[in-house]
Coordinates of C-alpha atoms in Angstrom, one line a residue:
M27 CA 37.4 49.0 59.2
A28 CA 36.4 45.4 59.6
L29 CA 37.3 44.7 56.0
G30 CA 40.8 46.1 56.6
I31 CA 41.3 44.1 59.8
F32 CA 40.2 40.9 58.0
F33 CA 42.6 41.3 55.0
A34 CA 45.5 42.5 57.2
S35 CA 45.2 39.5 59.5
L36 CA 44.7 37.1 56.6
F37 CA 47.7 38.2 54.5
A38 CA 49.9 38.6 57.6
L39 CA 49.2 35.1 58.8
L40 CA 49.6 33.6 55.3
A41 CA 53.0 35.4 55.0
L42 CA 54.2 33.6 58.2
G43 CA 53.6 30.3 56.5
I44 CA 50.9 29.1 58.9
P45 CA 48.6 26.4 57.5
I46 CA 45.5 27.9 55.8
A47 CA 43.0 26.1 58.0
V48 CA 44.7 27.5 61.2
V49 CA 44.9 30.9 59.5
L50 CA 41.2 31.0 58.9
V51 CA 40.5 30.1 62.6
L52 CA 42.8 32.8 63.7
C53 CA 41.1 35.3 61.4
A54 CA 37.8 34.4 62.9
I55 CA 39.1 35.0 66.4
T56 CA 40.6 38.3 65.3
L57 CA 37.3 39.5 63.8
M58 CA 35.5 38.4 67.0
L59 CA 37.9 40.4 69.1
F60 CA 37.5 43.4 66.9
L61 CA 33.8 43.2 67.1
G62 CA 34.0 42.8 70.9
N63 CA 32.0 39.6 71.3
F64 CA 34.5 36.8 71.5
D65 CA 32.9 33.4 72.0
A66 CA 34.9 30.2 71.1
Q67 CA 31.7 28.2 71.2
I68 CA 30.2 30.1 68.3
I69 CA 33.3 29.4 66.2
A70 CA 33.2 25.7 67.1
Q71 CA 29.5 25.5 66.3
N72 CA 30.0 27.2 62.9
M73 CA 32.9 24.8 62.1
V74 CA 30.8 21.8 62.9
Y75 CA 27.9 23.2 60.8
G76 CA 30.3 23.9 57.9
A77 CA 31.3 20.2 57.7
N78 CA 27.8 18.9 58.3
S79 CA 26.7 19.0 54.7
F80 CA 25.3 16.2 52.5
P81 CA 26.7 17.7 49.2
L82 CA 30.1 18.0 50.8
M83 CA 30.1 14.2 51.2
A84 CA 30.9 14.0 47.5
I85 CA 34.4 15.2 48.3
P86 CA 35.6 12.2 50.3
F87 CA 34.0 9.8 47.8
F88 CA 35.7 11.4 44.8
M89 CA 39.0 11.6 46.7
L90 CA 38.8 7.9 47.6
A91 CA 38.0 7.1 44.0
G92 CA 41.0 9.1 42.8
E93 CA 43.3 7.3 45.3
I94 CA 42.0 3.9 44.0
M95 CA 42.7 4.9 40.4
A96 CA 46.1 6.3 41.2
Y97 CA 47.1 3.1 43.1
G98 CA 45.9 0.9 40.3
S99 CA 46.4 1.1 36.5
L100 CA 43.3 3.2 35.6
S101 CA 45.4 6.3 35.0
Q102 CA 48.0 4.3 32.9
K103 CA 45.1 2.9 30.7
I104 CA 44.0 6.5 30.0
V105 CA 47.6 7.5 29.1
D106 CA 47.9 4.5 26.8
F107 CA 44.6 5.4 25.1
A108 CA 45.7 9.0 24.6
T109 CA 49.1 7.9 23.3
M110 CA 47.4 5.7 20.7
L111 CA 45.3 8.6 19.5
V112 CA 47.7 11.5 19.3
G113 CA 51.2 10.1 20.2
R114 CA 52.4 9.9 16.6
I115 CA 52.1 13.7 16.0
R116 CA 55.3 15.7 16.3
G117 CA 55.7 16.4 20.0
G118 CA 53.0 13.8 20.4
L119 CA 53.6 13.2 24.1
G120 CA 52.6 16.8 24.8
Y121 CA 49.3 16.2 23.2
V122 CA 49.0 13.0 25.2
V123 CA 49.4 15.1 28.4
V124 CA 46.5 17.4 27.5
L125 CA 44.2 14.6 26.2
A126 CA 44.9 12.4 29.1
S127 CA 44.2 15.3 31.5
I128 CA 40.8 15.8 29.8
L129 CA 39.9 12.1 30.1
F130 CA 41.3 11.9 33.7
A131 CA 39.3 15.0 34.6
G132 CA 36.1 12.9 34.3
L133 CA 37.5 10.6 37.0
S134 CA 39.2 12.7 39.7
G135 CA 37.8 16.2 39.9
S136 CA 41.1 17.4 41.5
A137 CA 43.9 19.3 39.8
V138 CA 46.4 18.0 42.4
A139 CA 45.4 14.4 41.8
D140 CA 45.5 14.8 38.0
A141 CA 48.9 16.5 38.0
A142 CA 50.4 13.9 40.4
A143 CA 48.9 10.8 38.7
L144 CA 49.7 11.8 35.1
G145 CA 52.9 13.6 35.9
S146 CA 54.4 10.6 37.6
I147 CA 53.8 8.6 34.4
L148 CA 54.4 11.1 31.6
V149 CA 57.2 13.4 32.8
P150 CA 59.8 10.6 33.1
L151 CA 58.6 9.2 29.7
M152 CA 58.9 12.5 28.0
A153 CA 62.4 13.0 29.5
R154 CA 63.5 9.7 28.1
E155 CA 62.2 10.7 24.7
G156 CA 64.2 13.9 24.6
Y157 CA 61.7 16.4 25.8
R158 CA 62.8 19.2 28.2
R159 CA 61.9 18.2 31.7
D160 CA 61.0 21.7 32.8
V161 CA 58.7 22.4 29.8
S162 CA 57.1 18.9 30.1
T163 CA 56.4 19.5 33.8
A164 CA 54.9 23.0 33.0
L165 CA 52.5 21.4 30.5
V166 CA 51.5 18.7 33.0
A167 CA 50.8 21.3 35.7
S168 CA 48.9 23.6 33.3
S169 CA 46.8 20.7 32.0
G170 CA 46.1 19.6 35.6
I171 CA 43.7 22.5 36.1
I172 CA 41.3 21.0 33.5
A173 CA 40.3 18.5 36.2
P174 CA 38.4 21.0 38.5
I175 CA 36.5 22.4 35.5
I176 CA 35.2 19.3 33.7
P177 CA 32.8 17.3 35.9
P178 CA 33.0 15.9 38.5
S179 CA 34.6 18.9 40.0
I180 CA 35.4 19.2 43.7
P181 CA 35.7 23.1 43.6
M182 CA 32.3 23.3 41.9
I183 CA 30.8 21.1 44.6
I184 CA 32.3 23.5 47.2
F185 CA 31.0 26.6 45.3
G186 CA 27.5 25.0 45.0
V187 CA 27.4 24.2 48.7
T188 CA 28.5 27.7 49.6
S189 CA 26.3 29.6 47.2
G190 CA 23.2 27.3 47.1
V191 CA 23.6 27.0 43.3
S192 CA 22.7 23.6 41.6
I193 CA 25.9 21.5 41.5
T194 CA 24.4 19.5 38.6
K195 CA 24.1 22.7 36.6
L196 CA 27.6 23.8 37.5
F197 CA 28.9 20.4 36.4
M198 CA 27.2 20.6 33.0
S199 CA 28.3 24.2 32.4
G200 CA 31.9 23.3 33.0
I201 CA 32.2 20.8 30.1
I202 CA 32.7 23.2 27.2
P203 CA 35.1 25.6 29.1
G204 CA 37.2 22.6 30.1
L205 CA 37.4 21.3 26.5
I206 CA 38.2 24.8 25.2
L207 CA 41.0 25.1 27.7
G208 CA 42.4 21.7 26.5
L209 CA 42.2 22.9 22.9
I210 CA 44.1 26.2 23.7
L211 CA 46.8 24.3 25.6
M212 CA 47.2 22.0 22.6
V213 CA 47.6 25.0 20.3
T214 CA 50.2 26.5 22.6
W215 CA 52.0 23.2 22.7
T216 CA 52.1 23.1 18.9
F217 CA 54.3 26.2 18.8
L218 CA 56.5 24.9 21.6
A219 CA 56.9 21.5 20.0
R220 CA 58.0 23.0 16.6
K221 CA 60.4 25.3 18.4
G222 CA 61.9 22.4 20.4
N223 CA 61.8 20.0 17.4
Y224 CA 60.4 17.3 19.6
P225 CA 60.1 13.7 18.2
R226 CA 57.1 11.9 16.9
G227 CA 55.8 8.8 18.7
K228 CA 55.2 5.4 17.1
K229 CA 52.2 4.8 14.8
Y230 CA 50.0 2.0 16.2
S231 CA 48.8 -0.8 13.9
R232 CA 45.1 -1.6 13.7
A233 CA 45.6 -4.6 16.0
E234 CA 47.6 -2.6 18.5
S235 CA 45.0 0.1 18.5
L236 CA 42.2 -2.4 19.1
K237 CA 44.1 -3.9 22.0
V238 CA 44.6 -0.5 23.6
V239 CA 40.9 0.4 23.2
K240 CA 39.9 -3.0 24.7
E241 CA 42.1 -2.6 27.7
S242 CA 41.2 1.1 28.4
V243 CA 37.4 0.9 27.8
W244 CA 36.6 0.3 31.5
A245 CA 38.5 3.4 32.5
L246 CA 36.9 5.4 29.8
L247 CA 33.4 4.3 30.8
M248 CA 33.7 5.8 34.3
P249 CA 33.3 9.5 33.3
I250 CA 30.4 8.6 31.0
I251 CA 28.6 6.8 33.8
I252 CA 29.2 9.6 36.3
V253 CA 28.3 12.6 34.1
G254 CA 25.4 10.7 32.4
G255 CA 24.0 9.5 35.7
I256 CA 24.0 13.0 37.2
R257 CA 22.6 14.6 34.0
F258 CA 19.7 12.1 33.7
G259 CA 18.9 12.2 37.4
V260 CA 19.9 8.6 38.2
F261 CA 21.9 9.9 41.1
T262 CA 22.9 13.1 42.8
P263 CA 26.5 14.4 42.7
T264 CA 27.1 13.0 46.2
E265 CA 25.7 9.6 45.2
A266 CA 27.9 9.9 42.0
G267 CA 30.9 10.0 44.3
A268 CA 29.9 6.7 45.9
V269 CA 29.2 5.2 42.5
A270 CA 32.7 6.2 41.4
V271 CA 34.3 4.5 44.4
V272 CA 32.4 1.3 43.8
Y273 CA 33.1 1.3 40.1
A274 CA 36.8 2.0 40.6
L275 CA 37.0 -0.8 43.2
I276 CA 35.3 -3.3 41.0
V277 CA 37.4 -2.4 37.9
S278 CA 40.7 -2.3 39.8
M279 CA 40.2 -5.4 41.9
F280 CA 38.3 -7.8 39.5
I281 CA 38.9 -6.6 36.0
Y282 CA 42.4 -5.1 35.9
R283 CA 43.4 -7.0 39.1
D284 CA 46.0 -4.5 40.2
V285 CA 44.5 -3.7 43.6
N286 CA 43.9 -6.3 46.3
L287 CA 42.6 -6.4 49.8
K288 CA 46.0 -5.6 51.3
D289 CA 46.2 -2.4 49.2
L290 CA 42.9 -1.0 50.6
K291 CA 44.4 0.1 53.9
P292 CA 47.0 2.5 52.5
I293 CA 44.4 3.7 49.9
F294 CA 41.8 4.5 52.6
I295 CA 44.5 6.1 54.8
A296 CA 45.7 8.4 52.0
A297 CA 42.1 9.3 51.1
A298 CA 41.3 10.1 54.7
K299 CA 44.3 12.3 55.1
S300 CA 43.4 14.3 51.9
T301 CA 39.8 14.6 53.0
S302 CA 40.6 15.7 56.5
V303 CA 42.6 18.6 55.1
V304 CA 39.8 19.8 52.8
M305 CA 37.1 19.4 55.4
F306 CA 39.2 21.2 58.1
V307 CA 39.6 24.1 55.7
A308 CA 35.9 24.0 54.8
S309 CA 34.9 24.0 58.5
A310 CA 37.2 26.9 59.3
A311 CA 36.1 28.9 56.3
M312 CA 32.4 28.5 57.3
A313 CA 33.2 30.1 60.6
V314 CA 35.0 33.0 58.9
A315 CA 32.1 33.4 56.4
W316 CA 29.6 33.7 59.3
L317 CA 31.7 36.4 60.9
L318 CA 32.2 38.2 57.6
T319 CA 28.4 38.5 57.5
V320 CA 28.1 39.6 61.1
A321 CA 30.8 42.3 60.4
Q322 CA 28.9 43.4 57.3
I323 CA 31.9 42.9 55.1
P324 CA 29.8 42.0 52.1
N325 CA 28.3 45.5 52.4
Q326 CA 31.8 47.0 52.5
M327 CA 32.8 45.0 49.4
A328 CA 29.6 46.2 47.8
Q329 CA 30.7 49.8 48.3
I330 CA 34.0 48.9 46.5
F331 CA 32.4 47.1 43.5
G332 CA 28.9 48.4 43.8
G333 CA 29.4 51.2 41.4
L334 CA 30.4 48.7 38.7
T335 CA 27.3 46.5 38.9
E336 CA 25.4 48.6 36.4
N337 CA 27.7 47.3 33.7
K338 CA 28.0 43.5 33.7
L339 CA 31.2 43.4 31.6
V340 CA 33.1 46.0 33.6
F341 CA 32.0 44.3 36.8
L342 CA 33.1 40.9 35.6
F343 CA 36.5 42.1 34.5
A344 CA 37.0 44.0 37.8
V345 CA 36.0 40.9 39.9
N346 CA 38.2 38.6 37.8
V347 CA 41.3 40.8 38.2
F348 CA 40.6 40.7 42.0
L349 CA 40.3 36.9 41.8
L350 CA 43.4 36.4 39.8
F351 CA 45.3 38.4 42.4
L352 CA 43.6 36.4 45.1
G353 CA 44.6 33.1 43.4
M354 CA 48.3 34.1 43.6
I355 CA 48.2 34.3 47.4
M356 CA 45.4 31.9 48.5
D357 CA 44.6 28.3 47.6
L358 CA 41.5 27.4 45.6
T359 CA 39.3 25.9 48.3
P360 CA 39.5 28.6 51.0
A361 CA 39.2 31.3 48.4
I362 CA 35.9 29.9 47.2
L363 CA 34.6 29.3 50.7
I364 CA 35.4 32.8 52.0
F365 CA 34.6 35.0 49.0
T366 CA 31.6 33.3 47.4
P367 CA 29.2 34.6 50.2
V368 CA 30.8 38.0 49.8
L369 CA 30.5 38.2 46.0
M370 CA 27.2 36.5 45.4
P371 CA 25.0 39.5 46.5
L372 CA 26.9 41.7 44.0
V373 CA 26.5 39.1 41.3
A374 CA 22.7 39.1 41.9
K375 CA 22.7 42.9 41.9
A376 CA 24.5 42.9 38.5
G377 CA 21.9 40.5 37.1
I378 CA 24.5 37.8 36.3
D379 CA 23.5 34.2 36.3
P380 CA 24.9 32.5 39.4
V381 CA 25.7 29.3 37.5
Y382 CA 27.7 31.3 34.9
F383 CA 29.5 33.2 37.7
G384 CA 30.3 30.0 39.5
V385 CA 32.1 28.5 36.5
I386 CA 34.0 31.7 35.9
M387 CA 35.0 32.0 39.5
V388 CA 36.2 28.3 39.7
F389 CA 38.0 28.7 36.3
N390 CA 39.7 31.9 37.5
L391 CA 40.8 30.5 40.8
C392 CA 42.0 27.3 39.1
I393 CA 44.5 29.4 37.2
G394 CA 45.8 30.5 40.7
L395 CA 46.9 26.8 41.2
I396 CA 49.7 27.4 38.7
T397 CA 50.6 31.0 39.7
P398 CA 53.5 31.7 42.1
P399 CA 54.0 32.0 44.9
I400 CA 51.2 29.8 46.4
G401 CA 50.2 27.7 43.4
T402 CA 49.6 24.2 44.8
V403 CA 49.9 22.4 41.5
L404 CA 53.3 24.1 40.8
Y405 CA 54.7 22.4 44.0
V406 CA 53.2 19.1 42.9
G407 CA 54.8 19.6 39.5
C408 CA 58.2 20.2 41.2
G409 CA 57.8 16.9 43.0
V410 CA 56.8 14.7 40.0
G411 CA 59.1 16.6 37.6
Q412 CA 62.1 16.7 40.0
I413 CA 62.9 20.3 39.1
N414 CA 63.1 23.4 41.3
F415 CA 60.3 25.9 41.7
I416 CA 62.1 28.8 39.8
D417 CA 62.7 26.7 36.7
L418 CA 59.1 25.5 36.6
T419 CA 57.8 29.1 37.1
K420 CA 59.9 30.3 34.1
K421 CA 58.4 27.8 31.8
I422 CA 54.7 28.0 33.0
W423 CA 54.1 31.5 31.4
P424 CA 53.1 30.5 27.8
F425 CA 50.5 28.1 29.3
L426 CA 49.4 30.7 31.9
I427 CA 48.8 33.3 29.3
A428 CA 46.8 30.9 27.2
E429 CA 44.6 30.1 30.1
I430 CA 44.0 33.8 30.9
I431 CA 43.0 34.2 27.2
V432 CA 40.4 31.4 27.7
L433 CA 39.1 33.2 30.8
I434 CA 38.7 36.5 28.8
L435 CA 36.8 34.6 26.1
L436 CA 34.4 33.1 28.7
I437 CA 33.8 36.6 30.0
L438 CA 33.2 38.1 26.6
F439 CA 31.1 35.2 25.3
P440 CA 28.9 33.9 28.2
D441 CA 27.2 31.4 25.8
L442 CA 30.3 29.3 25.9
V443 CA 29.3 28.5 29.5
M444 CA 25.5 28.7 29.3
V445 CA 24.6 27.1 26.0
P446 CA 25.8 23.6 27.0
L447 CA 23.5 23.9 30.0
K448 CA 20.6 24.6 27.6
W449 CA 21.5 21.6 25.5
F450 CA 21.6 19.3 28.4
A451 CA 18.3 20.7 29.7
H452 CA 16.4 19.4 26.7

């Protein structure tokens, strides 16, 4: 009964268009009233406890680093480098979108930041070169979800904090799935580029190529420093966020010189606003998670999926169908915070590696960022692409299908996730 009350209140409040953080608090209150032990102080205590986490401190740091990069020219340098490498191929700017998303993923860790930063640069450029604006925007949005998969990844930080799984291992295990996703998107774009007969970009001379590499090297070094530092134990993921901020400031202010002291105020304000939203959601979700445990909802979920845990493959497919549906109606962060504690006991019972499941869960829910009606990145795409939601939704399907195919491959071949972790362990 508690499970039904929770889902009914959750979906009803979401349908009313209430902000997700407020929805979660109201769900907590509803559950408490149902259990007959309402106490506002307990909700407040759990919300404070939810935000009081050292690993979660990585989120404001990476968000601040992303704001600095978006304000300056770091993202433009990455686009220039990607254009130099693949821009001369037919439909080259499409390949630039995917490659730039892969490179930018090592800087931002956020699909929204990736889609907004690169989309604002590349969609107008593609439109001027004769590309369809709706198709270009769909590619930008689809490529944006590479960012939360390749480290540093904000959703993986949230999953690691919620589940107790090593964030470093999650980071390392996300590299190959993110690269495979980028490759599949490029293959999908190849067919669309031929069908649309899109133009080729210019071919760079040796001197021009060297100039682009020289100007972009500082931007390209950042993901190497972050991932390498985490892998070799130089700093923790949280400390890596602080390193990213310092590095982005030094490069933007003293090397590229496109950010000055006056710019820091709007940068910090924007980062604070973004962080406050995420931390409010995290706090509210922690209160709900505690009440879900008290109401024994994990046990009720176990009764639904419990019979499937004897077969790992069947269990994984069933859970992933559930998560795909969940991603259509709920944003990534609250979905991870609420359902990770519910699903992890079942994952342990099925004998599935928690790191592997974490990558699969994050990957799956990232697809939800580009599925209607709630897909956050879709709305970002509408803004940067200046197109309406329906037109973008129609053109997102080839890329969405490609991403679901990658998800199925990761389920069928777990080594695509786990082998990189073994490589980095030696």
